[in-house]
Coordinates of C-alpha atoms and ligand atoms in Angstrom, one line a residue:
X169 CA 54.8 153.9 89.5
X170 CA 57.7 154.0 87.9
X171 CA 58.8 157.2 86.0
X172 CA 60.6 157.6 82.8
X173 CA 64.2 156.1 83.3
X174 CA 66.8 158.9 83.8
X175 CA 69.4 159.7 81.2
X176 CA 72.8 158.5 81.5
X177 CA 75.7 159.6 79.3
X178 CA 79.0 157.1 78.9
X179 CA 82.0 158.3 77.1
X180 CA 84.2 155.9 75.1
X181 CA 86.1 155.9 71.9
X182 CA 84.0 156.4 68.7
X183 CA 85.3 153.9 66.1
X184 CA 82.5 154.1 63.4
X185 CA 81.4 157.7 63.0
X186 CA 77.5 158.7 62.2
X187 CA 74.8 159.2 64.9
X188 CA 72.3 156.5 65.5
X189 CA 69.0 156.1 67.7
X190 CA 67.4 152.7 68.5
X191 CA 66.5 149.9 70.7
X192 CA 69.3 148.4 73.1
X193 CA 69.5 144.8 72.3
X194 CA 71.7 143.4 75.7
X195 CA 74.0 140.1 74.9
X196 CA 75.4 138.5 77.2
X197 CA 79.3 136.8 77.2
X198 CA 77.8 133.8 74.9
X199 CA 76.3 136.5 72.6
X200 CA 72.8 135.7 73.6
X201 CA 70.0 138.2 73.8
X202 CA 69.0 139.2 77.4
X203 CA 65.2 140.2 76.8
X204 CA 62.8 140.5 79.3
X205 CA 59.4 139.3 77.6
X206 CA 56.0 139.9 79.4
X207 CA 54.0 137.1 79.8
X208 CA 50.4 136.6 80.2
X209 CA 49.4 135.0 83.4
X210 CA 48.1 132.1 81.7
X211 CA 51.7 131.6 80.6
X212 CA 53.2 131.7 84.0
X213 CA 52.4 128.0 85.2
X214 CA 54.0 126.6 81.6
X215 CA 57.0 129.0 82.3
X216 CA 57.9 127.9 85.9
X217 CA 57.6 124.5 84.2
X218 CA 60.1 125.4 81.6
X219 CA 62.6 126.5 84.1
X220 CA 62.2 123.7 86.2
X221 CA 62.8 121.4 83.6
X222 CA 65.9 123.2 83.0
X223 CA 67.3 123.1 86.5
X224 CA 66.8 119.4 86.4
X225 CA 68.4 119.0 83.2
X226 CA 71.3 120.8 84.5
X227 CA 71.4 118.9 87.7
X228 CA 71.9 115.9 85.7
X229 CA 74.4 117.1 83.3
X230 CA 76.4 118.2 86.4
X231 CA 75.9 114.6 88.1
X232 CA 77.3 113.0 84.9
X233 CA 80.0 115.5 84.9
X234 CA 81.2 114.8 88.1
X235 CA 81.5 110.9 87.5
X236 CA 83.6 111.7 84.5
X237 CA 85.6 114.4 86.3
X238 CA 86.4 111.8 88.9
X239 CA 87.2 108.9 86.4
X240 CA 89.8 111.5 84.8
X241 CA 91.2 113.5 87.9
X242 CA 90.4 111.6 91.0
X243 CA 87.4 112.3 93.7
X244 CA 89.6 115.0 95.3
X245 CA 89.1 117.6 92.5
X246 CA 85.6 116.8 91.7
X247 CA 84.1 117.7 94.6
X248 CA 83.5 121.5 93.0
X249 CA 80.9 119.9 91.4
X250 CA 79.2 119.3 94.4
X251 CA 78.8 122.9 95.2
X252 CA 77.4 123.4 91.6
X253 CA 75.1 120.6 92.3
X254 CA 74.2 122.0 95.6
X255 CA 72.9 125.3 93.9
X256 CA 71.1 123.6 91.7
X257 CA 69.1 122.0 94.6
X258 CA 69.0 125.1 96.7
X259 CA 65.3 125.6 97.2
X260 CA 65.1 129.2 98.4
X261 CA 67.0 130.2 95.1
X262 CA 64.7 128.3 92.8
X263 CA 62.0 129.9 95.0
X264 CA 63.2 133.1 94.7
X265 CA 63.4 132.7 90.7
X266 CA 60.1 131.2 90.5
X267 CA 58.8 134.1 92.3
X268 CA 60.4 136.6 89.8
X269 CA 58.6 134.9 87.0
X270 CA 55.4 135.0 88.6
X271 CA 55.8 138.6 90.0
X272 CA 57.4 140.2 87.0
X273 CA 55.2 137.8 84.4
X274 CA 59.0 137.3 82.8
X275 CA 60.6 134.9 81.2
X276 CA 62.8 132.4 83.0
X277 CA 66.3 133.6 81.2
X278 CA 65.1 137.1 82.5
X279 CA 64.5 135.7 86.2
X280 CA 67.5 133.9 86.5
X281 CA 70.0 136.3 85.3
X282 CA 68.4 138.9 87.8
X283 CA 68.2 136.7 91.0
X284 CA 72.1 135.6 89.9
X285 CA 73.1 139.3 89.4
X286 CA 71.9 140.1 93.2
X287 CA 73.5 137.3 94.9
X288 CA 76.8 137.5 92.6
X289 CA 77.0 141.4 93.8
X290 CA 76.7 140.3 97.4
X291 CA 79.4 137.8 97.2
X292 CA 81.8 140.2 95.3
X293 CA 81.4 143.3 97.9
X294 CA 82.7 140.5 100.5
X295 CA 86.3 140.8 101.7
X296 CA 87.1 137.3 101.9
X297 CA 88.6 135.7 98.8
X298 CA 87.1 132.4 99.1
X299 CA 83.5 134.0 99.0
X300 CA 84.4 136.3 96.3
X301 CA 85.2 133.1 94.1
X302 CA 81.9 131.7 94.5
X303 CA 80.7 134.3 92.4
X304 CA 82.1 132.5 89.4
X305 CA 80.7 129.2 90.5
X306 CA 77.2 130.9 90.5
X307 CA 78.2 132.3 86.7
X308 CA 79.0 128.6 85.8
X309 CA 75.7 127.3 86.7
X310 CA 73.8 130.2 85.6
X311 CA 75.2 129.4 82.3
X312 CA 74.4 125.8 82.5
X313 CA 70.6 126.8 83.1
X314 CA 70.5 129.2 80.3
X315 CA 72.0 126.5 78.0
X316 CA 69.1 124.3 79.0
X317 CA 66.7 127.1 78.5
X318 CA 67.9 127.9 75.1
X319 CA 67.5 124.4 73.9
X320 CA 68.7 124.6 70.0
X321 CA 66.0 127.5 69.2
X322 CA 67.9 130.4 67.3
X323 CA 66.9 133.7 68.6
X324 CA 63.7 135.0 67.1
X325 CA 64.6 138.7 66.0
X326 CA 60.9 139.5 65.8
X327 CA 60.5 139.8 69.5
X328 CA 62.0 143.7 69.5
X329 CA 60.6 146.1 67.3
X330 CA 62.2 149.2 65.5
X331 CA 65.8 149.7 64.8
X332 CA 68.5 148.1 67.5
X333 CA 71.8 148.6 68.8
X334 CA 73.9 146.0 70.2
X335 CA 75.2 146.9 73.8
X336 CA 77.8 144.1 75.0
X337 CA 80.9 143.8 76.6
X338 CA 82.6 142.3 73.5
X339 CA 81.1 141.3 69.8
X340 CA 83.6 139.5 67.8
X341 CA 83.4 139.6 63.8
X342 CA 82.0 136.1 64.2
X343 CA 79.0 137.4 65.9
X344 CA 77.8 139.7 63.0
X345 CA 76.8 136.6 61.1
X346 CA 74.4 135.7 63.7
X347 CA 72.7 139.0 64.1
X348 CA 69.7 140.3 61.9
X349 CA 72.0 143.0 60.2
X350 CA 69.1 144.8 58.4
X351 CA 67.7 145.6 61.8
X352 CA 71.0 146.9 63.7
X353 CA 71.8 150.3 63.2
X354 CA 74.7 150.3 65.9
X355 CA 77.2 149.3 68.2
X356 CA 78.0 150.4 72.1
X357 CA 80.8 148.0 73.7
X358 CA 82.6 147.8 76.8
X359 CA 86.0 146.1 74.7
X360 CA 87.2 146.5 71.2
X361 CA 89.1 149.5 69.8
X362 CA 89.2 151.5 66.6
X363 CA 91.7 148.8 65.2
X364 CA 89.8 145.8 66.5
X365 CA 88.3 143.5 63.5
X366 CA 84.7 144.6 65.1
X367 CA 85.5 148.4 64.6
X368 CA 87.0 147.6 60.9
X369 CA 83.4 145.7 59.9
X370 CA 81.0 148.5 61.8
X371 CA 83.2 150.9 59.6
X372 CA 82.5 149.0 56.6
X373 CA 78.8 148.6 57.5
X374 CA 78.3 152.3 58.3
X375 CA 77.2 151.4 61.8
X376 CA 77.9 154.5 63.9
X377 CA 79.9 152.5 67.2
X378 CA 81.4 153.4 70.2
X379 CA 84.1 150.9 72.0
X380 CA 85.9 150.8 75.1
X381 CA 83.2 152.0 77.3
X382 CA 83.9 151.1 81.1
X383 CA 81.5 149.6 83.4
X384 CA 78.4 150.5 80.8
X385 CA 76.8 147.1 79.9
X386 CA 75.5 146.8 83.9
X387 CA 73.6 150.2 83.3
X388 CA 71.8 148.8 80.4
X389 CA 68.6 146.6 79.4
X390 CA 67.6 145.2 76.3
X391 CA 64.5 147.4 75.3
X392 CA 66.3 150.6 76.5
X393 CA 66.0 153.5 74.1
X394 CA 69.9 154.3 73.4
X395 CA 71.9 156.9 71.3
X396 CA 75.2 156.0 69.7
X397 CA 77.1 159.2 68.7
X398 CA 80.4 157.3 67.2
X399 CA 81.7 161.1 66.3
X400 CA 82.1 162.1 69.6
X401 CA 82.5 158.5 71.3
X402 CA 79.3 159.3 73.2
X403 CA 76.6 157.0 74.3
X404 CA 73.1 158.1 75.9
X405 CA 70.9 155.6 77.6
X406 CA 67.4 156.6 78.0
X407 CA 68.0 160.1 76.1
X408 CA 65.9 163.1 77.2
X409 CA 63.1 164.4 74.4
X410 CA 65.3 167.4 73.4
X411 CA 68.2 165.1 72.7
X412 CA 66.2 162.7 70.7
X413 CA 65.0 165.5 68.6
X414 CA 68.4 167.1 68.4
X415 CA 69.8 163.9 67.2
X416 CA 66.9 163.2 64.5
X417 CA 67.5 166.8 63.2
X418 CA 71.3 165.9 62.8
X419 CA 70.6 162.6 61.4
X420 CA 68.3 164.1 58.9
X421 CA 70.8 166.9 58.0
X422 CA 73.7 164.1 57.3
X423 CA 71.2 163.0 54.9
X424 CA 72.4 159.4 56.2
X425 CA 75.7 159.6 54.5
X426 CA 75.4 159.9 50.4
X427 CA 78.2 157.9 49.2
X428 CA 81.1 160.2 48.4
X429 CA 83.2 160.1 45.3
X430 CA 83.2 160.0 41.9
X431 CA 80.3 157.2 41.1
X432 CA 82.1 154.6 39.3
X433 CA 84.9 155.3 37.5
X434 CA 88.1 154.8 39.2
X435 CA 89.9 157.9 40.4
X436 CA 94.1 158.0 41.0
X437 CA 94.9 160.6 43.5
X438 CA 97.9 162.9 42.4
X439 CA 100.0 165.2 44.5
X440 CA 100.2 169.1 43.4
X441 CA 103.6 168.1 41.6
X442 CA 102.1 165.0 39.4
X443 CA 103.1 162.2 41.5
X444 CA 100.2 159.8 41.7
X445 CA 99.3 157.9 44.5
X446 CA 96.9 154.7 44.2
X447 CA 94.0 154.3 46.5
X448 CA 92.5 150.8 46.9
X449 CA 89.6 149.6 49.3
X450 CA 90.1 147.5 52.0
X451 CA 86.9 145.4 51.9
X452 CA 85.2 142.2 54.2
X453 CA 82.0 141.6 52.8
X454 CA 81.6 141.0 49.4
X455 CA 78.7 143.5 48.8
X456 CA 80.9 146.4 49.8
X457 CA 82.8 146.1 46.0
X458 CA 79.8 148.2 45.1
X459 CA 81.0 150.7 47.5
X460 CA 84.3 150.2 46.3
X461 CA 83.8 151.0 43.1
X462 CA 81.2 153.9 43.7
X463 CA 84.1 155.5 45.7
X464 CA 86.7 155.2 42.8
X465 CA 88.7 152.8 44.0
X466 CA 91.5 151.7 41.9
X467 CA 91.6 147.7 43.0
X468 CA 90.5 146.1 46.0
X469 CA 93.9 146.1 48.2
X470 CA 93.1 143.8 50.9
X471 CA 89.9 141.5 51.0
X472 CA 89.7 140.1 54.4
X473 CA 88.6 136.5 53.4
X474 CA 88.2 135.2 56.6
X475 CA 84.8 137.0 56.9
X476 CA 83.3 134.5 54.3
X477 CA 84.3 131.8 56.8
X478 CA 82.6 133.8 60.2
X479 CA 79.5 134.4 57.7
X480 CA 79.3 130.4 56.9
X481 CA 77.0 128.3 58.8
X482 CA 79.8 125.5 59.3
X483 CA 82.6 128.1 59.2
X484 CA 83.9 126.5 56.2
X485 CA 82.7 127.6 52.8
X486 CA 83.2 125.0 50.2
X487 CA 86.4 125.8 47.5
X488 CA 83.5 126.2 44.9
X489 CA 81.3 128.8 47.3
X490 CA 84.6 130.6 47.7
X491 CA 85.6 130.8 44.0
X492 CA 81.9 132.2 43.3
X493 CA 82.7 134.9 45.6
X494 CA 86.4 135.8 44.7
X495 CA 85.2 135.6 41.0
X496 CA 82.4 138.3 41.5
X497 CA 85.0 140.6 43.3
X498 CA 87.4 140.2 40.4
X499 CA 84.8 140.7 37.9
X500 CA 83.4 143.7 39.3
X501 CA 86.8 145.3 39.7
X502 CA 88.2 144.6 36.4
X503 CA 90.6 145.8 35.0
X504 CA 91.7 146.6 38.6
X505 CA 93.6 144.1 41.1
X506 CA 92.0 142.3 43.9
X507 CA 94.1 141.5 46.7
X508 CA 92.8 138.4 48.3
X509 CA 94.1 137.7 51.5
X510 CA 94.0 134.1 52.6
X511 CA 92.4 132.8 55.4
X512 CA 93.8 135.3 58.6
X513 CA 92.0 134.3 61.8
X514 CA 93.0 132.0 64.9
X515 CA 91.9 128.4 65.3
X516 CA 90.0 129.5 68.0
X517 CA 87.4 132.1 65.9
X518 CA 86.4 128.9 63.4
X519 CA 86.7 125.8 65.5
X520 CA 85.5 126.6 69.1
X521 CA 86.4 123.0 70.7
X522 CA 89.0 121.6 68.4
X523 CA 92.2 120.2 69.5
X524 CA 93.5 123.2 67.6
X525 CA 91.5 126.2 69.2
X526 CA 92.7 125.6 72.8
X527 CA 95.3 128.5 73.1
X528 CA 95.9 131.3 75.9
X529 CA 97.2 133.7 74.0
X530 CA 95.5 133.4 70.3
X531 CA 97.0 136.2 68.7
X532 CA 100.4 135.1 69.1
X533 CA 99.1 131.6 68.6
X534 CA 98.1 129.3 65.5
X535 CA 96.6 132.1 63.0
X536 CA 97.0 133.5 59.6
X537 CA 99.5 131.5 57.3
X538 CA 100.5 129.1 60.4
X539 CA 97.1 128.2 60.7
X540 CA 96.6 127.5 56.7
X541 CA 100.2 125.6 56.6
X542 CA 98.8 123.6 59.3
X543 CA 95.6 122.8 57.6
X544 CA 96.3 121.9 54.4
X545 CA 93.4 120.7 53.0
X546 CA 91.5 123.9 53.9
X547 CA 94.4 125.8 52.3
X548 CA 94.6 124.0 48.8
X549 CA 90.5 124.7 48.6
X550 CA 91.0 128.2 49.3
X551 CA 94.2 128.4 46.9
X552 CA 92.3 126.5 44.3
X553 CA 89.3 129.3 44.4
X554 CA 91.5 132.1 44.0
X555 CA 93.8 130.8 41.4
X556 CA 90.2 130.1 39.4
X557 CA 89.0 133.4 40.2
X558 CA 92.3 134.8 38.8
X559 CA 91.3 133.5 35.5
X560 CA 88.7 136.6 35.2
X561 CA 91.1 139.6 36.0
X562 CA 94.0 140.8 38.0
X563 CA 94.5 139.0 41.1
X564 CA 96.9 139.2 44.2
X565 CA 97.3 136.2 46.8
X566 CA 98.6 137.6 50.2
X567 CA 99.5 135.5 52.7
X568 CA 98.8 136.9 56.5
X569 CA 100.9 137.0 59.4
X570 CA 104.2 135.9 57.5
X571 CA 106.9 135.7 60.4
X572 CA 109.5 134.0 58.7
X573 CA 110.6 133.4 54.9
X574 CA 110.3 129.7 54.8
X575 CA 106.5 130.3 55.4
X576 CA 106.6 131.6 52.2
X577 CA 108.3 129.2 50.7
X578 CA 106.1 126.7 52.0
X579 CA 102.9 128.5 50.7
X580 CA 104.0 129.1 47.5
X581 CA 104.8 125.4 47.0
X582 CA 100.9 124.6 47.5
X583 CA 100.1 127.2 45.2
X584 CA 102.5 125.6 42.7
X585 CA 100.9 122.4 43.4
X586 CA 97.5 123.4 43.1
X587 CA 98.0 125.4 40.0
X588 CA 99.7 122.4 38.5
X589 CA 96.5 119.9 39.1
X590 CA 94.3 122.8 37.7
X591 CA 96.2 123.0 34.7
X592 CA 96.1 119.5 34.5
X593 CA 92.5 119.1 35.1
X594 CA 90.8 122.3 33.4
X595 CA 94.0 123.0 31.0
X596 CA 94.1 126.6 32.2
X597 CA 97.2 128.6 32.7
X598 CA 97.0 130.0 36.0
X599 CA 98.5 133.6 36.9
X600 CA 98.8 135.2 40.2
X601 CA 100.8 137.7 42.1
X602 CA 102.1 136.5 45.4
X603 CA 102.0 139.1 48.5
X604 CA 102.9 139.0 52.1
X605 CA 101.5 141.0 54.6
X606 CA 104.2 142.7 57.1
X607 CA 102.7 143.2 59.9
X608 CA 105.2 141.2 62.2
X609 CA 108.4 142.8 63.6
X610 CA 110.0 139.7 62.3
X611 CA 109.1 140.5 59.0
X612 CA 110.4 143.9 58.8
X613 CA 113.7 143.2 60.2
X614 CA 113.8 140.1 57.5
X615 CA 112.0 142.7 54.3
X616 CA 115.0 141.7 52.0
X617 CA 114.9 138.3 52.1
X618 CA 110.9 138.2 52.0
X619 CA 110.6 140.8 49.3
X620 CA 112.8 138.9 47.0
X621 CA 109.9 136.0 47.6
X622 CA 107.0 138.2 46.8
X623 CA 105.7 140.7 44.3
X624 CA 104.0 142.9 46.6
X625 CA 104.2 144.0 50.0
X626 CA 101.1 144.7 52.1
X627 CA 101.7 146.5 55.0
X628 CA 99.8 145.6 58.2
X629 CA 99.9 148.5 60.6
X630 CA 96.9 147.3 63.1
X631 CA 99.1 144.2 63.8
X632 CA 102.5 145.5 63.6
X633 CA 101.6 148.2 66.3
X634 CA 100.2 145.5 68.2
X635 CA 103.3 143.1 67.9
X636 CA 105.8 145.8 68.0
X637 CA 104.4 147.8 70.9
X638 CA 103.4 144.4 72.6
X639 CA 99.9 145.5 73.2
X640 CA 96.8 143.8 72.3
X641 CA 94.4 145.9 69.8
X642 CA 91.5 144.7 71.5
X643 CA 92.2 145.4 75.2
X644 CA 90.8 148.9 76.2
X645 CA 93.4 148.5 79.2
X646 CA 96.1 149.0 77.1
X647 CA 94.6 151.2 74.5
X648 CA 96.7 154.4 75.4
X649 CA 99.7 152.0 74.3
X650 CA 98.4 151.2 71.1
X651 CA 99.8 154.3 69.0
X652 CA 100.2 153.3 65.1
X653 CA 102.5 156.3 64.8
X654 CA 104.9 155.7 67.6
X655 CA 108.3 156.4 66.7
X656 CA 109.5 152.8 66.6
X657 CA 106.5 152.0 63.7
X658 CA 107.6 155.1 62.0
X659 CA 111.1 153.6 61.7
X660 CA 109.5 150.4 60.5
X661 CA 107.3 152.4 57.8
X662 CA 110.5 153.9 56.8
X663 CA 112.6 150.8 56.4
X664 CA 109.6 149.1 54.4
X665 CA 109.5 152.1 52.2
X666 CA 113.5 152.1 51.7
X667 CA 113.3 148.3 50.9
X668 CA 110.4 148.6 48.7
X669 CA 112.2 151.3 46.6
X670 CA 115.5 149.3 46.5
X671 CA 114.2 146.0 45.2
X672 CA 111.2 147.8 43.3
X673 CA 108.4 145.7 44.8
X674 CA 105.7 147.9 45.7
X675 CA 104.7 148.5 49.2
X676 CA 100.9 149.3 50.1
X677 CA 99.9 150.5 53.5
X678 CA 96.8 148.4 54.4
X679 CA 96.2 149.3 58.2
X680 CA 93.9 151.9 59.4
X681 CA 96.1 154.5 59.6
X682 CA 96.2 155.1 55.6
X683 CA 92.5 156.3 56.0
X684 CA 93.9 159.3 58.0
X685 CA 94.6 162.3 56.2
X686 CA 97.4 163.3 58.5
X687 CA 99.3 160.1 58.4
X688 CA 98.5 159.8 54.5
X689 CA 101.0 162.9 54.3
X690 CA 103.9 161.1 56.0
X691 CA 103.4 158.0 54.2
X692 CA 103.2 159.9 50.8
X693 CA 106.6 161.7 52.2
X694 CA 108.4 158.3 53.0
X695 CA 107.6 157.3 49.5
X696 CA 104.5 154.9 49.6
X697 CA 102.2 155.2 46.6
X698 CA 99.8 152.7 47.3
X699 CA 97.2 153.0 50.2
X700 CA 94.3 150.7 51.0
X701 CA 91.4 151.9 53.2
X702 CA 88.0 151.7 54.1
X703 CA 86.3 153.1 50.7
X704 CA 84.5 155.8 52.7
X705 CA 87.8 157.4 53.5
X706 CA 88.9 158.0 49.9
X707 CA 87.4 161.1 49.4
X708 CA 89.4 162.7 52.0
X709 CA 92.5 161.0 51.3
X710 CA 92.2 161.8 47.6
X711 CA 91.7 165.6 48.8
X712 CA 94.6 165.6 51.0
X713 CA 96.7 164.0 48.6
X714 CA 96.0 166.5 46.0
X715 CA 96.6 169.3 47.9
X716 CA 100.3 168.4 49.0
X717 CA 103.8 168.5 47.4
X718 CA 105.9 165.5 47.4
X719 CA 109.0 167.7 47.9
X720 CA 107.2 169.2 51.3
X721 CA 105.9 166.1 52.3
X722 CA 109.4 164.2 52.5
X723 CA 110.6 167.3 54.6
X724 CA 107.9 166.4 56.9
X725 CA 108.9 162.6 57.1
X726 CA 112.7 164.0 57.5
X727 CA 111.6 166.0 60.8
X728 CA 109.5 163.0 62.3
X729 CA 112.2 160.4 61.9
X730 CA 114.2 162.4 64.2
X731 CA 111.3 163.0 66.8
X732 CA 111.3 160.7 70.0
X733 CA 107.6 160.6 71.0
X734 CA 104.2 160.0 69.5
X735 CA 102.8 163.4 70.9
X736 CA 105.9 165.1 69.3
X737 CA 105.0 163.2 65.9
X738 CA 101.4 164.3 66.1
X739 CA 102.1 167.7 67.0
X740 CA 104.4 167.9 63.9
X741 CA 101.8 166.4 61.5
X742 CA 99.2 168.9 62.9
X743 CA 101.1 171.8 62.3
X744 CA 102.0 171.0 58.6
X745 CA 98.4 169.4 57.7
X746 CA 96.7 172.6 59.1
X747 CA 98.6 174.6 56.8
X748 CA 97.5 172.9 53.6
X749 CA 93.8 171.3 54.7
X750 CA 91.0 173.4 55.9
X751 CA 89.8 170.6 58.3
X752 CA 88.8 169.9 61.6
X753 CA 91.8 167.6 62.4
X754 CA 90.4 166.7 66.0
X755 CA 89.0 163.5 65.0
X756 CA 92.0 162.3 63.4
X757 CA 94.0 163.4 66.3
X758 CA 92.1 161.2 68.5
X759 CA 92.4 158.1 66.0
X760 CA 96.1 158.1 65.9
X761 CA 96.3 159.0 69.9
X762 CA 93.7 156.5 71.0
X763 CA 93.0 158.0 73.4
X764 CA 95.6 159.0 76.1
X765 CA 99.2 159.5 75.4
X766 CA 101.7 157.1 77.3
X767 CA 102.2 159.3 80.0
X768 CA 98.8 159.0 81.0
X769 CA 98.0 163.0 79.9
X770 CA 95.0 163.4 78.4
X771 CA 94.4 164.6 75.3
X772 CA 91.0 166.0 75.5
X773 CA 89.5 163.2 75.7
X774 CA 88.8 161.1 79.3
X775 CA 87.9 157.6 78.9
X776 CA 85.2 156.1 81.2
X777 CA 83.8 159.3 82.3
X778 CA 80.1 158.5 83.0
X779 CA 77.4 161.4 83.8
X780 CA 74.4 161.0 85.1
X781 CA 72.3 163.7 83.3
Ligands
LIG267 C1 96.5 144.7 59.6 O1 96.8 144.2 60.5 O2 97.0 146.4 59.7 C2 95.8 144.5 58.7 C3 95.3 145.4 57.4 O3 95.0 143.2 58.9 P1 94.0 143.1 59.9 O4 93.4 144.6 60.4 O5 92.7 142.4 59.2 O6 94.7 142.3 60.9
LIG268 MG1 96.5 141.9 60.2

């Protein structure tokens, strides 16, 4: 008899606040649910036959693959496939898997994964590198069998009861489109980070989430009870009853987060000495426009249009579909402006398998405006949709990942061409402001030239941090270097504020830092007067802005610009802001120090602690 499973506590980085309780749904590296279903004895023979058919199909496919590989690269390289075919013919392995199906009354997928995990562990523990490599051969064979078991059937979410929490190594933004969002209550991931796109969506969907939990997924099975505390960066698998009760009380107490804000009317933020700061909303999903208005946003400062593409079944919403969405946003926000950013994704995220998608280093590859300029028809379709929507209100068209002035010239040429043909077709005059994301270091250095070509500068501090610090924003291994307040970034921000003022081009901060009260004070002190953020952060930023004076914020900015480490900068901010705001600043400090300062000294947070309670 098995007793209750023991509680395990994991620590990671809380990226979306709130607490949630649910049932774990474990996804594999291909985002398929790893689920053990219990079969009744009558079903076992047909399940074994289903498994055998999948093995046979895999063997046939491998044999075909071998022939084609021989033709392309020669017999001497094709022999590696023999090893895979041999595994598929290994009677003892097949018998073991069938044994698991029968003895545990389990589905084939579960049995395959269980048998493979045991063998892989055995290989990985060996000294010999050759044998350790064999673990990846097994992975490949397992993958092939699982594909054949899955056929083309989409996963039926009704297999799982109650509220669900996604547990996975990674979970890309496009994966949100593949799950039943009505049922998902939280995320617990090994990868990702505060500024990863999955974290951004989790926050906009109010899904309490913890990411960067090292060595975690292995300890969880689909069906385990799981608690996610996005405020503390904690995940508890199989929580004890007392902990569950305490957690339920906290969920109830927080009233499941009523929307803060003025409930409809746009509300500018004003400093104590009367300077106004326009607070706008970053949105990813069209329905968030309601949240934006409820929180008093003075417009949408950044609509990440790629999420329309991720959510679309083919990856390519038509120009008409896009137009309808953009028009809805524009009408809902009127008279305030909506900044629609053109597709900002890498080719690999929407075209799996195309010629454009194979790239070892996607964040430096064909993405953002580079991709749009390469796929002109798609770009024209999007530009047309934006220009048509602009007839219903105030719109800014923002080009992402600009690294040269020529890119802006070429993109504007497309806007002019499409505008001309729209006018000829509908007789409509089209008026749209043009903006550029400033998020690549080259754009900061070339800012005067870029600013002369556009109406507005949108500062993407998430990517600016990534590219300036040369640190992948999604890679937990280098998360300690993802320092959005590193002095180098602070210097860039100061330069952007100065150029913006000199040339009279508004500059809007759109990265995650604008939702942080500590940073908001610095930004106001540098001269920024537009901040765009997750709408749910607007209340705290409005309060922050209304508690400060511009002259004091300017003095803070001057002091900070002389400092040479992130730690000094954060300490200086905390000293200033804690005097004016009666707030627990710990969470905001963690967000920008993320989570260990450069020399490895912990800031009260140790990533990867795991406690068996
Ligand atoms: C940024 O890079 O800061 C930004 C606002 O855009 P995204 O997070 O979508 O890359
Ligand atoms: Mg960006």
